[in-house]
Amino acid sequence: MNKGQYIVIEGLEGAGKSTALETVKTCLAEQGIDFIATREPGGTPLAEKLRHILKHYEDEAITSQSELLLMYAARSQLVENVIKPALSQGKWVLGDRHDLSSRAYQGGGRQIPMNTLDQLRDLTLGDFRPALTLYLDIDPVKGLARAKARGKLDRIEQQQLDFFQRARRVYLDEVALNSHCVKIDASLALETVQQAIRSAVTQFINQCHDN
Ligand code: TMP
C-alpha cells in the first residue's frame, strides 16, 4: 500500500474530536501506516498565525468575509506546503478539520452563500478532497455545554446557539450527499463512539489494501 491517503475528522465544538483523533492515530499506528497529523486552521507557521487571529483577535470586528478568506488562506498554505507533499511521499495525513468546516461554519453559521463557498473551494483546492471524512454529530446544546466546561470560549465558540444549529444542518446535509463521509453519533457512550470510529477506519484501510 504505497499511496498516501487523507483522512479528516469534523464536528462541532464538544463533539469529541480530540479523542477521535487519538483513536484514528492508534488504528493507523497498529497497521504500521506512516502518517502525519495536521489541523485547520493551522499546521504551517503562517497558518498557525492565522489560527491565532481567527480564534482570539478581538481588537476589531472580523467581518464574515474576512473570516472566510483567512480560513481559506490558512487552508491553501497547509494543503500546498504540507498535505500534498506528504501524500506524494506516500504518507497518510490525518486532519483535524478541513473544507467541510468552512461550509458548516461560514456557509451555515455565517450564512455566506454556498456558491461563494464553491468558488473559493475551486480556487483553493481544485478537485483535491479527503479520501475519508469522519463527521462526529452532536446536538450543539450538548456540545457547547461540554466546550464551556473545558474553560474560556474563543471568538467562534462565543457565537449563539442558532449559529451552531445552522452549522450542524450543513454538516448533516453535506455528509448525507457524500459517499466519502461517515456520520458518527457522538452523543453515544465514549466506548461506542470509539468502536464506530475504529470500524470505519479499519474498513477504509481494508478497501485501500484491496485496491
Ligand atoms: P478547533 O479546531 O480547536 O475546534 O478550532 C477551530 C475553530 O475554527 C472552530 O470553532 C471551528 C472554526 N473553523 C471555522 O469556522 N471554519 C473553518 O474552515 C475551520 C477549519 C474552522
Coordinates of C-alpha atoms and ligand atoms in Angstrom, one line a residue:
M1 CA 0.0 0.0 0.0
N2 CA 2.2 2.9 -1.3
K3 CA -0.4 5.6 -1.9
G4 CA -0.9 8.2 0.9
Q5 CA -4.5 8.8 2.0
Y6 CA -6.1 11.9 3.6
I7 CA -8.5 11.3 6.5
V8 CA -10.3 14.1 8.2
I9 CA -12.2 14.4 11.4
E10 CA -15.0 17.0 11.5
G11 CA -17.6 18.1 14.1
L12 CA -18.9 21.0 16.2
E13 CA -17.3 22.1 19.4
G14 CA -17.6 19.5 22.1
A15 CA -18.2 16.6 19.7
G16 CA -15.1 14.8 20.9
K17 CA -12.7 15.4 18.0
S18 CA -9.6 15.2 20.1
T19 CA -10.5 11.7 21.4
A20 CA -11.5 10.6 17.9
L21 CA -8.1 11.8 16.6
E22 CA -6.3 9.7 19.1
T23 CA -8.4 6.7 18.2
V24 CA -7.6 7.1 14.5
K25 CA -3.9 7.6 15.3
T26 CA -3.9 4.3 17.2
C27 CA -5.6 2.5 14.3
L28 CA -3.1 3.8 11.8
A29 CA -0.1 3.0 14.0
E30 CA -1.4 -0.5 14.6
Q31 CA -1.5 -1.1 10.9
G32 CA 2.1 0.2 10.5
I33 CA 0.9 3.2 8.5
D34 CA 3.3 6.2 8.3
F35 CA 1.2 9.3 8.8
I36 CA 1.4 13.0 9.9
A37 CA -1.3 14.8 11.8
T38 CA -2.5 18.3 10.8
R39 CA -5.1 20.8 12.0
E40 CA -7.2 23.6 10.4
P41 CA -6.9 26.4 10.6
G42 CA -3.2 25.9 11.2
G43 CA -0.5 23.4 10.6
T44 CA 2.2 25.7 9.0
P45 CA 3.9 28.7 10.6
L46 CA 1.8 31.2 8.7
A47 CA -1.4 29.2 9.1
E48 CA -0.9 29.0 12.9
K49 CA -0.6 32.8 13.0
L50 CA -3.9 33.0 11.1
R51 CA -5.4 30.5 13.5
H52 CA -4.5 32.7 16.5
I53 CA -6.1 35.7 14.8
L54 CA -9.2 33.7 13.9
K55 CA -9.7 32.3 17.4
H56 CA -8.6 35.2 19.6
Y57 CA -8.4 38.6 17.8
E58 CA -10.9 40.9 19.4
D59 CA -9.4 44.4 18.8
E60 CA -11.6 44.9 15.8
A61 CA -14.6 43.1 14.5
I62 CA -13.6 40.5 11.9
T63 CA -16.2 40.5 9.1
S64 CA -17.7 37.2 7.9
Q65 CA -15.9 37.7 4.6
S66 CA -12.5 38.3 6.2
E67 CA -13.1 35.2 8.4
L68 CA -13.9 33.1 5.3
L69 CA -10.9 34.4 3.4
L70 CA -8.5 33.9 6.3
M71 CA -9.7 30.3 6.7
Y72 CA -9.0 29.6 3.0
A73 CA -5.6 31.4 3.2
A74 CA -4.6 29.1 6.0
R75 CA -6.0 26.1 4.1
S76 CA -4.0 26.9 1.0
Q77 CA -0.8 27.1 3.0
L78 CA -1.4 23.8 4.7
V79 CA -2.6 21.9 1.6
E80 CA 0.2 23.1 -0.7
N81 CA 3.1 23.2 1.7
V82 CA 2.3 20.2 4.0
I83 CA -0.5 17.9 2.9
K84 CA 0.2 17.4 -0.8
P85 CA 4.0 16.9 -0.2
A86 CA 3.3 14.3 2.5
L87 CA 0.8 12.4 0.3
S88 CA 3.2 12.4 -2.6
Q89 CA 5.8 10.8 -0.4
G90 CA 3.3 8.0 0.3
K91 CA 2.5 9.2 3.9
W92 CA -1.1 9.3 5.2
V93 CA -2.4 12.6 6.6
L94 CA -4.9 12.8 9.5
G95 CA -6.6 16.2 9.5
D96 CA -8.3 17.9 12.4
R97 CA -10.9 19.7 10.3
H98 CA -10.8 20.7 6.6
D99 CA -13.0 22.4 4.0
L100 CA -16.3 21.0 5.3
S101 CA -15.7 23.2 8.4
S102 CA -15.9 26.3 6.3
R103 CA -19.0 25.1 4.6
A104 CA -20.6 24.4 8.0
Y105 CA -19.4 27.5 10.0
Q106 CA -19.0 30.2 7.4
G107 CA -21.7 28.8 5.0
G108 CA -24.2 27.6 7.6
G109 CA -23.2 29.6 10.7
R110 CA -22.4 33.0 9.0
Q111 CA -24.9 32.4 6.2
I112 CA -22.4 33.1 3.4
P113 CA -24.0 31.8 0.1
M114 CA -22.9 28.3 -0.8
N115 CA -21.9 29.3 -4.4
T116 CA -19.3 31.7 -2.8
L117 CA -18.0 28.7 -0.8
D118 CA -17.9 26.6 -4.0
Q119 CA -15.9 29.3 -5.8
L120 CA -13.4 29.5 -3.0
R121 CA -13.1 25.8 -2.9
D122 CA -12.4 25.6 -6.6
L123 CA -9.8 28.4 -6.4
T124 CA -8.0 27.0 -3.3
L125 CA -8.4 23.2 -3.7
G126 CA -9.4 22.4 -7.3
D127 CA -10.6 18.8 -7.1
F128 CA -8.4 17.9 -4.0
R129 CA -10.6 16.2 -1.4
P130 CA -10.1 13.9 1.6
A131 CA -10.5 10.2 0.9
L132 CA -12.4 9.7 4.1
T133 CA -14.2 12.2 6.4
L134 CA -15.5 11.1 9.8
Y135 CA -18.1 13.6 11.0
L136 CA -18.9 13.4 14.7
D137 CA -22.5 14.5 15.1
I138 CA -23.6 16.2 18.3
D139 CA -26.5 18.4 19.3
P140 CA -24.9 21.8 19.8
V141 CA -26.7 22.3 23.1
K142 CA -24.8 19.3 24.4
G143 CA -21.6 20.1 22.5
L144 CA -21.4 23.7 23.8
A145 CA -22.0 22.6 27.3
R146 CA -19.0 20.3 27.0
A147 CA -16.9 23.1 25.5
K148 CA -17.9 25.5 28.2
A149 CA -17.0 23.0 30.9
R150 CA -13.4 22.9 29.3
G151 CA -12.9 26.7 30.0
K152 CA -12.9 30.1 28.3
L153 CA -14.6 30.1 24.9
D154 CA -12.8 31.5 21.9
R155 CA -14.2 34.1 19.4
I156 CA -16.0 31.5 17.3
E157 CA -17.2 29.4 20.3
Q158 CA -18.9 32.5 21.7
Q159 CA -21.5 32.5 18.9
Q160 CA -25.1 31.9 19.7
L161 CA -26.8 28.6 19.6
D162 CA -28.5 29.2 16.3
F163 CA -25.1 29.7 14.6
F164 CA -24.2 26.1 15.6
Q165 CA -27.6 24.8 14.7
R166 CA -27.2 26.1 11.2
A167 CA -23.6 24.7 11.0
R168 CA -24.9 21.3 12.1
R169 CA -27.6 21.4 9.4
V170 CA -24.9 21.9 6.7
Y171 CA -22.8 19.2 8.2
L172 CA -25.7 16.7 8.1
D173 CA -26.8 17.7 4.6
E174 CA -23.3 17.5 3.1
V175 CA -22.4 14.3 4.8
A176 CA -25.6 12.7 3.6
L177 CA -24.7 13.6 0.0
N178 CA -21.1 12.5 0.1
S179 CA -20.1 8.8 0.0
H180 CA -16.6 9.6 1.3
C181 CA -18.2 10.9 4.6
V182 CA -19.2 8.8 7.5
K183 CA -21.5 10.1 10.2
I184 CA -20.7 9.0 13.8
D185 CA -23.3 9.6 16.5
A186 CA -21.1 11.4 19.1
S187 CA -23.8 11.6 21.7
L188 CA -23.4 7.9 22.5
A189 CA -21.2 6.4 25.2
L190 CA -17.5 7.0 24.6
E191 CA -16.7 3.3 24.1
T192 CA -19.5 3.0 21.4
V193 CA -18.2 6.2 19.6
Q194 CA -14.6 4.9 19.6
Q195 CA -15.8 1.5 18.3
A196 CA -17.6 3.2 15.4
I197 CA -14.5 5.2 14.6
R198 CA -12.3 2.1 14.7
S199 CA -14.6 0.2 12.5
A200 CA -14.9 3.0 9.8
V201 CA -11.1 3.4 9.7
T202 CA -10.4 -0.3 9.6
Q203 CA -12.9 -0.7 6.7
F204 CA -11.3 2.1 4.9
I205 CA -7.8 0.7 5.3
N206 CA -9.0 -2.7 4.1
Q207 CA -10.5 -1.1 1.0
C208 CA -7.1 0.6 0.3
H209 CA -5.4 -2.8 0.6
D210 CA -7.9 -4.3 -1.9
N211 CA -7.4 -1.5 -4.5
Ligands
TMP1 P1 -10.8 23.8 16.8 O1 -10.3 23.1 15.7 O2 -9.9 23.9 18.0 O3 -12.2 23.4 17.1 O4 -10.9 25.4 16.5 C1 -11.1 25.9 15.2 C2 -12.3 26.8 15.2 O5 -12.4 27.4 13.9 C3 -13.6 26.1 15.5 O6 -14.5 27.0 16.2 C4 -14.2 25.9 14.1 C5 -13.7 27.1 13.3 N1 -13.5 26.9 11.9 C6 -14.3 27.6 11.0 O7 -15.1 28.4 11.4 N2 -14.1 27.4 9.7 C7 -13.1 26.6 9.2 O8 -13.0 26.5 8.0 C8 -12.3 25.9 10.1 C9 -11.2 25.0 9.6 C10 -12.5 26.1 11.5

